[in-house]
Coordinates of C-alpha atoms in Angstrom, one line a residue:
Chain A
A1 CA -9.4 -2.4 -14.4
Q2 CA -8.1 0.6 -12.8
S3 CA -4.1 2.2 -12.8
V4 CA -2.7 5.2 -11.3
S5 CA 0.5 7.0 -12.6
Q6 CA 2.6 8.9 -10.3
H7 CA 5.1 11.3 -12.5
N8 CA 8.0 11.9 -9.9
H9 CA 9.4 9.2 -9.2
H10 CA 12.5 10.7 -7.1
V11 CA 12.3 14.4 -5.5
I12 CA 14.3 16.3 -3.5
L13 CA 13.6 19.7 -1.7
S14 CA 15.3 21.4 0.8
E15 CA 12.8 22.4 3.9
A16 CA 10.8 25.2 3.6
A17 CA 10.1 24.6 -0.3
S18 CA 6.8 24.5 -1.3
L19 CA 5.4 20.4 -2.6
E20 CA 3.1 19.2 -5.6
L21 CA 3.4 15.2 -6.1
G22 CA 0.7 14.6 -8.9
C23 CA -1.3 11.8 -9.6
N24 CA -3.1 10.9 -12.7
Y25 CA -5.8 7.6 -12.6
S26 CA -7.6 6.4 -14.8
Y27 CA -11.1 5.0 -14.4
G28 CA -14.4 4.9 -16.4
G29 CA -16.7 5.3 -13.1
T30 CA -16.3 6.8 -9.3
V31 CA -13.5 6.3 -7.6
N32 CA -12.3 6.3 -3.8
L33 CA -8.8 8.1 -3.7
F34 CA -6.0 7.4 -1.2
W35 CA -2.1 9.3 -1.2
Y36 CA -0.4 7.0 1.9
V37 CA 2.8 7.5 3.2
Q38 CA 5.5 5.5 3.8
Y39 CA 8.8 7.1 6.5
P40 CA 12.1 4.5 6.4
G41 CA 11.3 1.6 7.7
Q42 CA 7.6 1.7 8.7
H43 CA 4.0 0.7 7.1
L44 CA 2.2 1.9 5.1
Q45 CA -0.2 4.8 6.9
L46 CA -2.8 6.9 5.3
L47 CA -2.5 10.5 4.9
L48 CA -5.2 11.9 3.2
K49 CA -7.9 9.9 1.2
Y50 CA -11.2 11.2 -0.8
F51 CA -14.7 9.6 -0.7
S52 CA -17.0 12.6 -2.0
G53 CA -17.8 15.7 -1.2
D54 CA -15.7 19.2 -1.4
P55 CA -12.3 18.0 -3.6
L56 CA -10.1 19.7 -2.1
V57 CA -9.0 17.0 0.7
K58 CA -7.2 17.7 3.8
G59 CA -5.1 14.7 6.0
I60 CA -2.7 15.0 8.6
K61 CA 0.7 16.1 9.2
G62 CA 0.0 19.5 7.2
F63 CA -1.0 18.2 3.3
E64 CA -3.5 17.9 1.4
A65 CA -4.7 16.9 -1.4
E66 CA -7.6 18.0 -5.2
F67 CA -9.5 15.7 -6.8
I68 CA -10.4 17.2 -10.3
K69 CA -12.4 15.2 -12.0
S70 CA -11.9 16.3 -15.3
K71 CA -8.3 15.4 -14.6
F72 CA -8.8 12.4 -13.1
S73 CA -6.7 13.8 -11.2
F74 CA -5.6 13.8 -7.2
N75 CA -2.5 15.6 -6.9
L76 CA -0.5 15.9 -3.2
R77 CA 0.6 19.3 -2.2
K78 CA 2.1 20.8 1.4
P79 CA 3.2 25.0 1.4
S80 CA 6.4 23.7 3.4
V81 CA 8.1 20.4 4.0
Q82 CA 10.3 20.1 6.5
W83 CA 13.0 17.3 6.7
S84 CA 10.4 14.2 9.0
D85 CA 8.7 14.9 5.5
T86 CA 11.3 12.2 3.9
A87 CA 9.8 9.0 3.0
E88 CA 7.9 7.2 -0.2
Y89 CA 4.3 8.9 -1.2
F90 CA 1.8 6.5 -2.9
C91 CA -1.2 8.0 -4.2
A92 CA -3.9 4.8 -4.8
V93 CA -6.9 4.6 -6.5
R94 CA -10.6 2.6 -5.6
P95 CA -13.4 1.6 -7.3
D96 CA -16.8 3.0 -5.5
S97 CA -19.1 0.2 -5.9
G98 CA -19.8 -0.8 -3.1
G99 CA -18.3 -3.1 -0.6
Y100 CA -14.3 -3.1 -0.2
Q101 CA -13.0 -2.9 -3.9
K102 CA -9.3 -3.4 -5.1
V103 CA -6.7 -1.5 -4.7
T104 CA -3.9 -0.7 -7.0
F105 CA -1.2 1.7 -6.3
G106 CA 1.3 4.4 -7.8
T107 CA 4.9 3.6 -8.0
G108 CA 5.4 6.5 -5.8
T109 CA 7.5 8.6 -5.5
K110 CA 10.4 9.8 -2.4
L111 CA 11.1 12.7 -0.4
Q112 CA 14.2 13.8 0.4
V113 CA 14.2 16.6 2.3
I114 CA 18.0 18.2 2.6
P115 CA 17.7 20.2 5.9
Chain B
G1 CA -6.0 3.6 12.8
A2 CA -6.8 0.0 13.2
V3 CA -3.6 -1.2 14.0
V4 CA -2.4 -4.7 12.1
S5 CA 0.8 -6.5 12.9
Q6 CA 2.5 -8.1 10.6
H7 CA 5.0 -11.3 11.9
P8 CA 8.1 -11.8 10.5
S9 CA 9.2 -7.8 10.1
R10 CA 12.3 -9.5 8.1
V11 CA 13.7 -13.4 7.2
I12 CA 15.7 -15.2 5.6
C13 CA 15.7 -18.6 4.3
K14 CA 17.6 -21.7 2.2
S15 CA 16.2 -21.9 -1.1
G16 CA 13.7 -24.9 -0.8
T17 CA 12.3 -24.1 2.1
S18 CA 8.7 -22.6 2.6
V19 CA 8.1 -18.8 4.7
K20 CA 5.2 -18.7 6.9
I21 CA 4.1 -14.7 7.5
E22 CA 2.1 -14.0 9.2
C23 CA -1.2 -10.7 9.9
R24 CA -2.9 -9.4 11.9
S25 CA -5.2 -6.9 13.1
L26 CA -5.1 -6.5 16.6
D27 CA -8.0 -4.3 17.8
F28 CA -10.4 -4.8 15.0
Q29 CA -11.8 -8.0 12.8
A30 CA -10.7 -7.7 9.4
T31 CA -13.4 -9.6 7.0
T32 CA -10.9 -8.8 4.2
M33 CA -6.8 -9.4 4.0
F34 CA -5.4 -8.8 0.3
W35 CA -1.8 -10.3 0.3
Y36 CA 0.6 -7.8 -1.4
R37 CA 3.8 -7.3 -3.0
Q38 CA 6.2 -4.6 -3.7
F39 CA 9.6 -5.4 -6.0
P40 CA 12.0 -2.4 -5.6
K41 CA 11.4 0.9 -6.8
Q42 CA 8.0 0.2 -8.1
S43 CA 4.6 -0.1 -7.0
L44 CA 3.4 -2.5 -4.4
M45 CA 1.6 -5.1 -6.3
L46 CA -2.4 -7.5 -5.3
M47 CA -1.3 -11.1 -4.9
A48 CA -4.6 -12.2 -2.8
T49 CA -7.3 -11.0 -1.6
S50 CA -8.6 -13.1 1.0
N51 CA -12.5 -13.1 2.8
E52 CA -12.5 -16.0 5.7
G53 CA -13.9 -19.1 6.3
S54 CA -12.9 -19.2 2.0
K55 CA -10.2 -19.4 -0.1
A56 CA -8.5 -16.5 -1.4
T57 CA -8.7 -14.9 -4.7
Y58 CA -5.2 -14.5 -6.4
E59 CA -4.3 -11.7 -9.3
Q60 CA -3.5 -13.2 -13.0
G61 CA 0.0 -14.6 -13.1
V62 CA 0.4 -15.4 -9.1
E63 CA 1.1 -18.3 -8.1
K64 CA -1.6 -20.1 -5.5
D65 CA -0.1 -22.8 -4.6
K66 CA 3.0 -21.3 -4.1
F67 CA 1.8 -18.4 -1.9
L68 CA -0.9 -20.6 0.1
I69 CA -3.0 -18.2 1.9
N70 CA -5.0 -19.3 4.9
H71 CA -7.6 -17.1 7.0
A72 CA -8.9 -19.3 9.5
S73 CA -9.7 -16.2 11.8
L74 CA -11.7 -12.9 11.7
T75 CA -7.5 -11.6 13.0
L76 CA -5.0 -13.9 11.6
S77 CA -4.0 -14.7 8.2
T78 CA -0.9 -16.5 7.1
L79 CA 1.0 -16.6 3.7
T80 CA 2.7 -19.7 3.1
V81 CA 6.1 -19.3 0.6
T82 CA 6.9 -22.6 -0.7
S83 CA 9.7 -23.8 -2.2
A84 CA 11.6 -20.5 -1.9
H85 CA 13.3 -19.4 -4.8
P86 CA 15.9 -16.0 -5.2
E87 CA 13.5 -14.7 -6.9
D88 CA 11.0 -14.8 -4.1
S89 CA 13.2 -12.0 -2.3
S90 CA 10.9 -9.5 -2.2
F91 CA 8.4 -7.5 0.5
Y92 CA 5.1 -8.7 1.4
I93 CA 3.2 -6.5 3.1
C94 CA -0.5 -7.7 3.9
S95 CA -3.5 -5.4 4.5
A96 CA -6.5 -5.7 6.4
S97 CA -10.6 -4.2 5.8
G98 CA -13.3 -4.7 8.7
G99 CA -15.5 -2.7 6.0
I100 CA -15.1 0.3 3.4
E101 CA -11.1 1.3 4.7
A102 CA -7.7 -1.1 5.0
F103 CA -5.3 -1.1 7.5
F104 CA -1.2 -1.9 6.2
G105 CA 1.6 -4.2 8.3
Q106 CA 4.4 -3.3 8.5
G107 CA 5.3 -5.3 5.7
T108 CA 7.6 -8.8 6.1
R109 CA 11.4 -8.7 3.6
L110 CA 12.1 -12.2 2.8
T111 CA 15.6 -12.1 0.8
V112 CA 16.0 -15.7 0.0
V113 CA 19.9 -17.7 -0.2

């Protein structure tokens, strides 16, 4: 079975600082990878996803993530955060074996951006 | 993205009563729906997977008689927490998929008093 590890539980940054949230997964086969965001009081939204192709994936709101297969990592980055990026971020992995397979989530990282 | 509506967003119930949570896909047909539970400071834990018209598949450790799931149509799934106890208090989230991608509802905060 797959698993996901997010190293940072709570991150506090000042506006304009750069962001990198770590995500590592364990699974022996091909995977699809996701980052979701949950703004306060709102539902989960997809930030970006990786299925295949270019390992550098660009998502909404200036976020990007890089899939490094050798490191089993899919870290999320943003060059300059804004106060509105305050939210909880979840990394998720799903086996790429046809049909809709179970998605496994990391424990989440709470990002607090200070104006 | 597609819209998944979950209702209610918050519910408080007395211990021993049952609570039903609805999950609707508003603009697509959801052949598969997923129910998650999120504990404070923890990840989303998959409780069960349901395909329209068939019985739900429960994850290990989830009591199927306590968490009744019905997926009677391609746009509606319900989760009923039966004989709720304070330890059932949690955030429940549904997810619906009509193909490869899944979309999430806004979640339901259940408090059992």
